[in-house]
Coordinates of N, CA, C and O and ligand atoms in Angstrom, one line a residue:
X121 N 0.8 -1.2 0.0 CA 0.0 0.0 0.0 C 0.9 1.3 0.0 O 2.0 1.1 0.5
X122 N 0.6 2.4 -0.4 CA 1.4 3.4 -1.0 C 1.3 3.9 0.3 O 0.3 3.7 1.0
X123 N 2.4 4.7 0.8 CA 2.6 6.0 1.9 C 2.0 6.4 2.2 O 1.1 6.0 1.5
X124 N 1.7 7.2 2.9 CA 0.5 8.7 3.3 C 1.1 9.6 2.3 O 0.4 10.4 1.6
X125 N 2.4 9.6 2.3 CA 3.0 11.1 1.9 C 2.8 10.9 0.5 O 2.6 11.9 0.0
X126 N 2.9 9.9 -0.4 CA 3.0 9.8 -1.8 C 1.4 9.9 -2.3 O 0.4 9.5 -1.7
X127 N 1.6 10.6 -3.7 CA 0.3 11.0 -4.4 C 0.5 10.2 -5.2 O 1.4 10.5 -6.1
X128 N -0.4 8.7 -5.3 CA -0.5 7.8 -6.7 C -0.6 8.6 -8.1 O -0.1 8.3 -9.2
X129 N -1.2 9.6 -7.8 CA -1.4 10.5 -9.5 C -0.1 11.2 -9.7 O 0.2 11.4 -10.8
X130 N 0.7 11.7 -8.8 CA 2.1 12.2 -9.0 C 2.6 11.5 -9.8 O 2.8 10.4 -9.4
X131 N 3.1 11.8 -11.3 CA 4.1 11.4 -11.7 C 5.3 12.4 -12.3 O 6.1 12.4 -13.2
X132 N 4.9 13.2 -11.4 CA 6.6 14.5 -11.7 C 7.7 13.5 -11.3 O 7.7 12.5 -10.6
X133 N 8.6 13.9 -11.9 CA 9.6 13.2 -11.6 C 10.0 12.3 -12.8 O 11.1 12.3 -13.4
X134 N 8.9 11.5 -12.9 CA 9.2 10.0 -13.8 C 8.7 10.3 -15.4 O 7.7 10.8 -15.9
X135 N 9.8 9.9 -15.8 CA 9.6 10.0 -18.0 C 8.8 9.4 -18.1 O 9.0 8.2 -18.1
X136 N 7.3 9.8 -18.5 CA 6.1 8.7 -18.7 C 5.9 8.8 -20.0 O 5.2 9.8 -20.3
X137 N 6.7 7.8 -21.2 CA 6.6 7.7 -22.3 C 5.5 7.7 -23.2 O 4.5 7.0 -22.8
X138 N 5.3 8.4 -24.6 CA 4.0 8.4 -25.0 C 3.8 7.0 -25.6 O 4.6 6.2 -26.2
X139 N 2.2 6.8 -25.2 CA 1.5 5.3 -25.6 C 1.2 5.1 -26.6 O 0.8 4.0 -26.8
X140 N 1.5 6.5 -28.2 CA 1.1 5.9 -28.9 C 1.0 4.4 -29.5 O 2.0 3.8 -29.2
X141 N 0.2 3.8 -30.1 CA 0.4 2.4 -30.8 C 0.8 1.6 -29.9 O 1.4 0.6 -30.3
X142 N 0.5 1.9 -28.4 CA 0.7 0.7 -27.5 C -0.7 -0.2 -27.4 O -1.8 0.5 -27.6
X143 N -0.8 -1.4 -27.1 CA -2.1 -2.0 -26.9 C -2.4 -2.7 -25.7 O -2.0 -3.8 -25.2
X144 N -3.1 -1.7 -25.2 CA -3.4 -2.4 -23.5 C -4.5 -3.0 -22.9 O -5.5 -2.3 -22.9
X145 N -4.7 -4.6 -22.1 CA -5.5 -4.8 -21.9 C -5.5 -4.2 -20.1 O -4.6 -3.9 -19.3
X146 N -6.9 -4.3 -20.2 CA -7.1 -4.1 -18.4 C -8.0 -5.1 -18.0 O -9.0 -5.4 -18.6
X147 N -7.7 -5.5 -17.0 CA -8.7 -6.6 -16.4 C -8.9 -6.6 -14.9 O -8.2 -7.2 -14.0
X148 N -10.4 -5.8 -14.6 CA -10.5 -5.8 -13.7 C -11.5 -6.6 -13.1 O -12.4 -7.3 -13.6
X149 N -11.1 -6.3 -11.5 CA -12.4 -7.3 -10.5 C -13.8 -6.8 -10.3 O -13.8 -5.6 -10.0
X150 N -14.7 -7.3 -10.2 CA -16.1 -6.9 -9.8 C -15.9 -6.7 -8.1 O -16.6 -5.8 -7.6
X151 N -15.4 -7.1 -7.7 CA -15.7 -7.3 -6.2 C -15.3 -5.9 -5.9 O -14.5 -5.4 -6.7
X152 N -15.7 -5.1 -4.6 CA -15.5 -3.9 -4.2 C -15.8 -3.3 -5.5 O -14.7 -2.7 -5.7
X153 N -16.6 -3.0 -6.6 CA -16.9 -2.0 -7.7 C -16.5 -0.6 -7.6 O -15.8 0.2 -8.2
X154 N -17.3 -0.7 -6.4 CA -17.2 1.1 -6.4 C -15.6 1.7 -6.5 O -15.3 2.8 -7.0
X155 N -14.9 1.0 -6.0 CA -13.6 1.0 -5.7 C -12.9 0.8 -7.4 O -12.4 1.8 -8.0
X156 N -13.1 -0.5 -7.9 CA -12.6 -0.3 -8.8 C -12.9 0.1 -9.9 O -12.0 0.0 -10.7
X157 N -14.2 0.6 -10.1 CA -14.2 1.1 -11.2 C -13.7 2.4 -11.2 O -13.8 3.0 -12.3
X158 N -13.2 3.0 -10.1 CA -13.0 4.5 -10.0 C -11.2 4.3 -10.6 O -10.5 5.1 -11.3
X159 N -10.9 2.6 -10.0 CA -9.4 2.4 -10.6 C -9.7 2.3 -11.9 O -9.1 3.3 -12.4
X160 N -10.1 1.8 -12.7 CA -10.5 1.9 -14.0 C -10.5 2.8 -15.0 O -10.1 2.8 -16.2
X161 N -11.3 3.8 -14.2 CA -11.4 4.6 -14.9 C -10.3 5.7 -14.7 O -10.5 6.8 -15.1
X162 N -9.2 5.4 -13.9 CA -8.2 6.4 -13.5 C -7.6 5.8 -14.8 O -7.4 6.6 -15.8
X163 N -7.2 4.3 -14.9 CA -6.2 3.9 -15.9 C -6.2 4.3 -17.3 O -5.3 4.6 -18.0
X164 N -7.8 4.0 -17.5 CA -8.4 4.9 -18.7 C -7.8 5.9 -19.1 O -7.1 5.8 -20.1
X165 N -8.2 7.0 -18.4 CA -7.9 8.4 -18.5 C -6.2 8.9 -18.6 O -5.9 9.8 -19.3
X166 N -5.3 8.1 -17.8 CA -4.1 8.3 -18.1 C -3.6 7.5 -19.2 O -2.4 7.8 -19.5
X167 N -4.1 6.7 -19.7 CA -3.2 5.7 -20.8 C -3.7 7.1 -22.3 O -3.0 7.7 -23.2
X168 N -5.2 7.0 -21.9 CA -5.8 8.1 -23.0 C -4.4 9.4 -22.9 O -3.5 9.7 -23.8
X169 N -4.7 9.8 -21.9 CA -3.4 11.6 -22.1 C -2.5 11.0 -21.8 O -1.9 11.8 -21.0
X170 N -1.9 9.9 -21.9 CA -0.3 10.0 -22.8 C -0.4 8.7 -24.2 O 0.3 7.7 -24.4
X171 N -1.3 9.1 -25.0 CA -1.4 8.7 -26.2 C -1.5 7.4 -26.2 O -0.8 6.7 -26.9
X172 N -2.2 7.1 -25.7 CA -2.7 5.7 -25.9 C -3.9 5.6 -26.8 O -4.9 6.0 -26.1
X173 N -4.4 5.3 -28.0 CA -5.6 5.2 -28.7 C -6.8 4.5 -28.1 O -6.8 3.3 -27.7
X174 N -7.8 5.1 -28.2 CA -9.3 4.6 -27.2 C -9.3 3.0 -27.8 O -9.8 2.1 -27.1
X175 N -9.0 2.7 -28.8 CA -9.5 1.7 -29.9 C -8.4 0.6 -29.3 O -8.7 -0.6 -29.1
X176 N -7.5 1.0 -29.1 CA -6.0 0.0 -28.5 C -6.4 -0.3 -27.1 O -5.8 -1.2 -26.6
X177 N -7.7 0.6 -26.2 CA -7.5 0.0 -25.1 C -9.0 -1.4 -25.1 O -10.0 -1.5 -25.8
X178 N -8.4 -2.2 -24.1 CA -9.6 -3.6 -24.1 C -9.9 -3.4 -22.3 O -9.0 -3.2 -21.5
X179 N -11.1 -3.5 -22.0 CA -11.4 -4.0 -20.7 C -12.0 -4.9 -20.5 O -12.9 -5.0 -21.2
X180 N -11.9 -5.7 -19.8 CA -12.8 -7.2 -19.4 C -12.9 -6.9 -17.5 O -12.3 -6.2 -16.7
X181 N -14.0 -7.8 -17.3 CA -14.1 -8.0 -15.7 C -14.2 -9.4 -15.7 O -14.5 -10.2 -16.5
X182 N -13.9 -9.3 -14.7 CA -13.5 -10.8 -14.0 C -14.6 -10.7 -12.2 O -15.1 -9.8 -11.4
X183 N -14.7 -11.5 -12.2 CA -15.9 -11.8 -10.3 C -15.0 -11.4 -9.8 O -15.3 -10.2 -9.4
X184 N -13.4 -11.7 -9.2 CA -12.6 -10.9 -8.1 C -11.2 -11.1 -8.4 O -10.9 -11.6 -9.5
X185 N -10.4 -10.7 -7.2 CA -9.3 -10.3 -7.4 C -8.5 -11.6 -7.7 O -7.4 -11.6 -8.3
X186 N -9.2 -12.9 -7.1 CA -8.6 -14.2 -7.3 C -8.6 -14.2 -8.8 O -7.5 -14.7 -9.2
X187 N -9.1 -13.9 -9.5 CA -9.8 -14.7 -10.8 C -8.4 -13.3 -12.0 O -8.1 -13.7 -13.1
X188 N -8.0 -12.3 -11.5 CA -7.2 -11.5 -12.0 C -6.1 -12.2 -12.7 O -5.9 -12.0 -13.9
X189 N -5.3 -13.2 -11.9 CA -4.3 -13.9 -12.7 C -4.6 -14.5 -13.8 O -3.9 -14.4 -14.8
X190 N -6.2 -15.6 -13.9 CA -6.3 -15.9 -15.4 C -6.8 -15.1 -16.6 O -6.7 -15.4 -17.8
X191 N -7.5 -14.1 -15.9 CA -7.8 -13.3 -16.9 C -6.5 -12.5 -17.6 O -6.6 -12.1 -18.8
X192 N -5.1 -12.1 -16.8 CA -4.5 -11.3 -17.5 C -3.7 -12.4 -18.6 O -3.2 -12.3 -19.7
X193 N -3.8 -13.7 -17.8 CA -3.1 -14.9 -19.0 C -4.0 -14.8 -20.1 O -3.6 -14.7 -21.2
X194 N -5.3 -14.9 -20.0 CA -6.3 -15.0 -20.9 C -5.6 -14.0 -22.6 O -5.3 -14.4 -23.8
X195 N -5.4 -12.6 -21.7 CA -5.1 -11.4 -22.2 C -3.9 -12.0 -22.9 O -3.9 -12.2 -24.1
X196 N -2.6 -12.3 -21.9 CA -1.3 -12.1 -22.9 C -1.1 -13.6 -23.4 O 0.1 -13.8 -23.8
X197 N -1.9 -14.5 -23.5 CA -1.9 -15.5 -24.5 C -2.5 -15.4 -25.6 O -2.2 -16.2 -26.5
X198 N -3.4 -14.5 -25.9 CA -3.8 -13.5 -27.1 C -2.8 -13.3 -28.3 O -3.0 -13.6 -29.5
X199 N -1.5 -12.5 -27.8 CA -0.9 -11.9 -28.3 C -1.0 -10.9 -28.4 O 0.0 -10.3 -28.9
X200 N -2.3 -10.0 -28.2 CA -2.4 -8.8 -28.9 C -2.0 -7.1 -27.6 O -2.5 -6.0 -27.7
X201 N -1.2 -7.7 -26.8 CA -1.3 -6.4 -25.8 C 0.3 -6.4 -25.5 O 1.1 -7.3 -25.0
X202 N 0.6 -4.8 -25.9 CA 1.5 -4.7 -25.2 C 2.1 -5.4 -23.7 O 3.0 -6.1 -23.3
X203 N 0.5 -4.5 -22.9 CA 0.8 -4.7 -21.9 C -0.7 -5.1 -21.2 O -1.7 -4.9 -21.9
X204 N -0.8 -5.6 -19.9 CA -2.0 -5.9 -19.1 C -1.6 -5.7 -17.7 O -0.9 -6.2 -16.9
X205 N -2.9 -4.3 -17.7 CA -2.9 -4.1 -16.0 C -4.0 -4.7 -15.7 O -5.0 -4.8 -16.4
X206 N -3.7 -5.4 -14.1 CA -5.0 -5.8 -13.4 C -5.5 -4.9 -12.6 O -4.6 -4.1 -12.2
X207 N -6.6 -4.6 -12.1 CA -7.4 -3.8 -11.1 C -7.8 -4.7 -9.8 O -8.2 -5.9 -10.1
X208 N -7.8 -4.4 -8.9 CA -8.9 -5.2 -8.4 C -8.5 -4.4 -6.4 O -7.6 -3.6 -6.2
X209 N -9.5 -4.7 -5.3 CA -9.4 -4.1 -4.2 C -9.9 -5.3 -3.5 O -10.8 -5.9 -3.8
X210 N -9.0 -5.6 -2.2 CA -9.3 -6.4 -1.1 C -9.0 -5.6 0.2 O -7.9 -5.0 0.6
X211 N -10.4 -5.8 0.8 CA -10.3 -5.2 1.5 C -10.4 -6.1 2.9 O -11.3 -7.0 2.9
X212 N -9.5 -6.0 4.0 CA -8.8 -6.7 5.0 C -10.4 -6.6 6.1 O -11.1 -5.7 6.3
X213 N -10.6 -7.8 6.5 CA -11.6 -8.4 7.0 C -11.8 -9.2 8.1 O -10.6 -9.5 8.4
X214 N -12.6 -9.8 8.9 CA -12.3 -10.7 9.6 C -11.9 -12.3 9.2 O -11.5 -13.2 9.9
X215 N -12.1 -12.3 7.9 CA -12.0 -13.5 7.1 C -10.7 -13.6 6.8 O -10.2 -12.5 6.5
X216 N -9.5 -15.1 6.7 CA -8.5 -15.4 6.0 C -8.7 -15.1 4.6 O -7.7 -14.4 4.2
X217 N -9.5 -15.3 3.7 CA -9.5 -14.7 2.4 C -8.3 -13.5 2.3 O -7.4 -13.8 1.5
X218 N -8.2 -12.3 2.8 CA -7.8 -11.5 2.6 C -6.1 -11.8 2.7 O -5.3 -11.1 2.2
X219 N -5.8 -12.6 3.1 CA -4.3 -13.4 3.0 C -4.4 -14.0 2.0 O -4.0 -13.3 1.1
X220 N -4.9 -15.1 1.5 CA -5.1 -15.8 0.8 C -5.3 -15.4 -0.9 O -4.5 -15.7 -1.8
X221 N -6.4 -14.5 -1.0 CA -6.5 -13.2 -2.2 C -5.1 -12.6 -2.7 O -4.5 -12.6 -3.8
X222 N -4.7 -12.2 -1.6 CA -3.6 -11.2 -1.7 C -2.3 -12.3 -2.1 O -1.9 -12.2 -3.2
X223 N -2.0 -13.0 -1.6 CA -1.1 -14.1 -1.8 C -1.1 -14.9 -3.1 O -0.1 -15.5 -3.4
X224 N -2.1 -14.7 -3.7 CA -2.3 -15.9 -4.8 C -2.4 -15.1 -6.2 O -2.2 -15.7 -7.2
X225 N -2.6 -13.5 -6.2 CA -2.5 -12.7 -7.2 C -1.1 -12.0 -7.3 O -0.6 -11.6 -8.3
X226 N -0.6 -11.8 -5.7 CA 0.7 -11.6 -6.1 C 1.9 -12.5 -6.6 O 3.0 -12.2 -7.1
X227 N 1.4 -13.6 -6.4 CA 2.4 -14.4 -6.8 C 2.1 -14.9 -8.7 O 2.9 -15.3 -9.6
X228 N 0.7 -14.6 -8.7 CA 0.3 -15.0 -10.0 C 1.0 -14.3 -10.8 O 1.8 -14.7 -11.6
X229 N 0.5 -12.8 -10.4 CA 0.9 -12.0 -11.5 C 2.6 -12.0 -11.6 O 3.1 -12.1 -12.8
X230 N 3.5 -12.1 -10.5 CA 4.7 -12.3 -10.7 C 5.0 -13.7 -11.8 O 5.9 -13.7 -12.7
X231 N 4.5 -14.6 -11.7 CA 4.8 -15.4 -12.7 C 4.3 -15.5 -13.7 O 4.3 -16.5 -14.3
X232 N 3.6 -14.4 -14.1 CA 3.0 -14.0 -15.1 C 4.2 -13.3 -16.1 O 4.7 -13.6 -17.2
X233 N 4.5 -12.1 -15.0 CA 5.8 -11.3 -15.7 C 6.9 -12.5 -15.9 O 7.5 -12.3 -17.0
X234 N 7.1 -13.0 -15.5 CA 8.5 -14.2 -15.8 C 8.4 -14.9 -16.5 O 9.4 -15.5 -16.9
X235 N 7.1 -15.3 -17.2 CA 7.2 -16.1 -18.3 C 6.6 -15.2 -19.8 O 6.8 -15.7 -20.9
X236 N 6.2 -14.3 -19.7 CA 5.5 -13.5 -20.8 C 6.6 -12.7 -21.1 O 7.6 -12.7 -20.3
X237 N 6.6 -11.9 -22.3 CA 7.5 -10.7 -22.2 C 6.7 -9.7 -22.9 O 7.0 -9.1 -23.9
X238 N 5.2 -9.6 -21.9 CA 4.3 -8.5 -22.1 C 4.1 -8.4 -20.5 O 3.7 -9.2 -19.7
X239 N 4.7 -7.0 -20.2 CA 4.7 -6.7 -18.5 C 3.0 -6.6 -17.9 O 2.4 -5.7 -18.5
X240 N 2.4 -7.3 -17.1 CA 1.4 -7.7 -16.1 C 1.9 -6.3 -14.7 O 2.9 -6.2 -14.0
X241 N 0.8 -5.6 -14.9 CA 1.1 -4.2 -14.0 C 0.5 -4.6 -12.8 O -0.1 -5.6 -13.2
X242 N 0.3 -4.4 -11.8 CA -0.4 -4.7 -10.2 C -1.1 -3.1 -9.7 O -0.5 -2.2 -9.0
X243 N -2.3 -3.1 -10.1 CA -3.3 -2.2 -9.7 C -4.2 -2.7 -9.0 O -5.4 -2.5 -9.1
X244 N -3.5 -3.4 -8.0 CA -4.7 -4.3 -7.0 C -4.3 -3.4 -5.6 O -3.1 -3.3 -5.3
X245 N -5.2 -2.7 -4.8 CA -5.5 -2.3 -3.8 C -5.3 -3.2 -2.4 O -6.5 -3.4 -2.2
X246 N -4.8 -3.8 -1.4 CA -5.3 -3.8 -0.4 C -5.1 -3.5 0.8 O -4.0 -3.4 1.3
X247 N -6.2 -3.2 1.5 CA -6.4 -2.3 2.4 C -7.0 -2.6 3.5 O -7.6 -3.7 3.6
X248 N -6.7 -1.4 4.9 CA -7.2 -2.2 6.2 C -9.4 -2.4 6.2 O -10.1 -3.3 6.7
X249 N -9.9 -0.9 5.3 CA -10.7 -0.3 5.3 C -10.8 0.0 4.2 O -10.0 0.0 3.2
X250 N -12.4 0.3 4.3 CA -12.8 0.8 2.6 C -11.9 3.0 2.8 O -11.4 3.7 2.0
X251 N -12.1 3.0 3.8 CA -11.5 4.5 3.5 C -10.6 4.4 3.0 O -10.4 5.1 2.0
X252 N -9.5 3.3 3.6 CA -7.7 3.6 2.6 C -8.2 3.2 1.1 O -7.4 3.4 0.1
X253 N -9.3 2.6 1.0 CA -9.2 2.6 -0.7 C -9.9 3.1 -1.3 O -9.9 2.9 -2.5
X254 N -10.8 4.1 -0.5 CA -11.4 5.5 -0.8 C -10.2 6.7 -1.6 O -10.3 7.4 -2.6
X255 N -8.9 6.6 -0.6 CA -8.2 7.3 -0.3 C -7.5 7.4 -1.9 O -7.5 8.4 -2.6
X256 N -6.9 6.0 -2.3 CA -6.2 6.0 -3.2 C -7.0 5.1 -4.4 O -6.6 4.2 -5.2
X257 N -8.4 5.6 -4.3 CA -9.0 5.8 -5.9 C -10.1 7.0 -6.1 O -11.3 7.2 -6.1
X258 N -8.7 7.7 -6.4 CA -9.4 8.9 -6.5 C -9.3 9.8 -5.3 O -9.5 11.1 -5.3
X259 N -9.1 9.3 -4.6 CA -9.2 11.0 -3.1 C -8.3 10.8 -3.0 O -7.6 10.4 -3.9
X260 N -7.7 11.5 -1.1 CA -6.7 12.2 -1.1 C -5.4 11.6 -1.8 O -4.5 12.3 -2.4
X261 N -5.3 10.5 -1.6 CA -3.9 9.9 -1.8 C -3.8 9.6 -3.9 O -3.1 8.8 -4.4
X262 N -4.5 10.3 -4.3 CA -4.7 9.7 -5.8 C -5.4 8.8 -6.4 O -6.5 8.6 -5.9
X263 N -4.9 7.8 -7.7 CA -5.8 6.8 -7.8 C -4.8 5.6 -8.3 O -4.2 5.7 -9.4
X264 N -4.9 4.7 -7.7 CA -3.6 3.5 -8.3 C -3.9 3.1 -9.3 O -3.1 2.4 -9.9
X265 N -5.0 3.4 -9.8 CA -5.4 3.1 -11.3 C -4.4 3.6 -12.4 O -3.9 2.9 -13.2
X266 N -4.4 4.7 -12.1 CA -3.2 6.2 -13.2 C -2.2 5.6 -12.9 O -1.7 5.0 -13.9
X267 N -1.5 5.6 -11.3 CA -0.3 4.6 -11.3 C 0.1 3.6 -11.9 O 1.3 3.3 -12.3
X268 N -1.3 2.7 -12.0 CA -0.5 1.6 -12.6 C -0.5 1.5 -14.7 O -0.2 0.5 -15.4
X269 N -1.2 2.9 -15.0 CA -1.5 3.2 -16.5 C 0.3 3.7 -16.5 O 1.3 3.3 -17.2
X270 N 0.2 4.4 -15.8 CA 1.7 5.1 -16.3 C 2.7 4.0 -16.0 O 3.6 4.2 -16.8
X271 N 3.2 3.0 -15.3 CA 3.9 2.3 -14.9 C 3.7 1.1 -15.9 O 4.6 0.2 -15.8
X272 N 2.8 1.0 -16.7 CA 2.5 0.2 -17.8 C 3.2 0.9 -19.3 O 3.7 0.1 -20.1
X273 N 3.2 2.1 -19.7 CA 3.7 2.6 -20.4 C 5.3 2.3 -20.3 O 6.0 1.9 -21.2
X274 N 5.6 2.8 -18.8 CA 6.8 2.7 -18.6 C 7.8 1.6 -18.8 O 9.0 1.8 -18.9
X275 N 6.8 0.2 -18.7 CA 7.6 -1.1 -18.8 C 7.8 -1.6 -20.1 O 8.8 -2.2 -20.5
X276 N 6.7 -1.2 -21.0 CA 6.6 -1.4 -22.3 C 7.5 -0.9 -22.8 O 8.1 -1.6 -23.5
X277 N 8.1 0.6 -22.6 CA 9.0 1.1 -23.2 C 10.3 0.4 -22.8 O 11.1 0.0 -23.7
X278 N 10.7 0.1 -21.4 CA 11.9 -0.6 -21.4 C 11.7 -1.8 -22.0 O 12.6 -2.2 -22.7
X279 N 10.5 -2.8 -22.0 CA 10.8 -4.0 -22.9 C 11.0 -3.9 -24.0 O 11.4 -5.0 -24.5
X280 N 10.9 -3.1 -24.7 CA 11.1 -2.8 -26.4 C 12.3 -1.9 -26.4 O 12.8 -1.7 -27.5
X281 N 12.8 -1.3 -25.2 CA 14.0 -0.9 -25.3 C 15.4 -1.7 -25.0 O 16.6 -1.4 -25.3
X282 N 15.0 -2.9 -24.3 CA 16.5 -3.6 -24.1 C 15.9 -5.6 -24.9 O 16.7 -6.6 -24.9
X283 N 14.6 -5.7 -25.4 CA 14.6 -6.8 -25.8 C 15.0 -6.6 -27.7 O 15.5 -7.4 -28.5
X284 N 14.6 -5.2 -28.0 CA 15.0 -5.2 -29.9 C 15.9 -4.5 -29.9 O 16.3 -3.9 -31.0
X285 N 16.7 -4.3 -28.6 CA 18.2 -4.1 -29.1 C 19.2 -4.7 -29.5 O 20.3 -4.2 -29.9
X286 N 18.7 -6.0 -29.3 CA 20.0 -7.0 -29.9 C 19.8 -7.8 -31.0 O 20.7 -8.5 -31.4
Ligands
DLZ738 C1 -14.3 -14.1 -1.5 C2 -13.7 -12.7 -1.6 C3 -13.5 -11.9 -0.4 C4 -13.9 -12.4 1.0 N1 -13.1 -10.7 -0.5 C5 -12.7 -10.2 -1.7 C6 -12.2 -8.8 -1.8 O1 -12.1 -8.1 -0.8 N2 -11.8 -8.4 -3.0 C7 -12.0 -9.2 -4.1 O2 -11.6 -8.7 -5.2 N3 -12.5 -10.4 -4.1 C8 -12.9 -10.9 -2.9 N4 -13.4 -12.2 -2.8 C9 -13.6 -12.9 -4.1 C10 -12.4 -13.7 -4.6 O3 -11.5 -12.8 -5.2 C11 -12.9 -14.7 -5.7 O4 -13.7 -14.0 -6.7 C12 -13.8 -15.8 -5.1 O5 -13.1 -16.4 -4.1 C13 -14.1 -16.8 -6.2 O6 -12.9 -17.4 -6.7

């Protein structure tokens, strides 16, 4: 989970390459909606203003955050995406699920990136409370959605910058 002091929409600082002719899938979770469609639509809007074509982007939903790992395989066994961010928010509960969730997408998506060489972004939320993910989709703290649009741009460009240089 991001800092207090860091603004997920901040990206001063970082070269966020233009998207032209990039092709991005997004795949998000239903569960917690409110939550993520606000990430959604953060990712949207930032892939759009740094040139990403409406037509190049794809969204799908998936039931939850478990289900995020096959859907982004679904996506980059396609062939057709640069890149695939997942969305999705768990929110910490009295239930083990929330270990379990969190455990099984992070590890998914990591072996997602190690075997593909289309970068799988992590725009999954989770949180103690719906406020911290109030916070950072869309309020105070930004929206991890944008984060993880621009951090998808950003991998794309190093993968095409150090895989077609040789
Ligand atoms: C079951 C479950 C629970 C308890 N909590 C969440 C959550 O906070 N966020 C989320 O995205 N999904 C949750 N799910 C649903 C699981 O991700 C999954 O969809 C179901 O276990 C079916 O595989």
């Amino acid at each position: 989970m991001a800092s207090n002091l860091k603004n997920l929409s901040d990206f001063s600082g970082f070269d966020i390459p233009c998207g032209k002719g990039m092709r991005i899938a997004v795949v998000a979770a239903e569960w917690n909606r409110e939550i993520t469609d606000a990430l959604l639509q953060g990712a949207v809007d930032t892939l759009k203003e740094h040139g990403v074509y409406e037509n190049d982007i794809t969204t799908v939903r998936v039931p939850g955050t478990f289900e995020l790992t096959f859907g982004a395989k679904c996506a980059l066994e396609s062939g057709r995406f640069d890149a695939v961010i997942v969305i999705g928010c768990v929110i910490q509960g009295d239930t083990r699920h929330f270990d379990f969730i969190c455990d099984s997408v992070t590890q998914g998506i990591t072996d997602l990136n190690l075997k593909y060489n289309s970068p799988v972004i992590f725009g999954v939320l989770t949180t103690d409370n719906l406020q911290q993910a109030q916070d950072r989709a869309g309020g105070k703290l930004g929206n991890k959605g944008s984060e993880a649009a621009a951090t998808a741009l950003q991998m794309v460009a190093v993968r095409d910058h150090l895989l077609r240089q040789q």
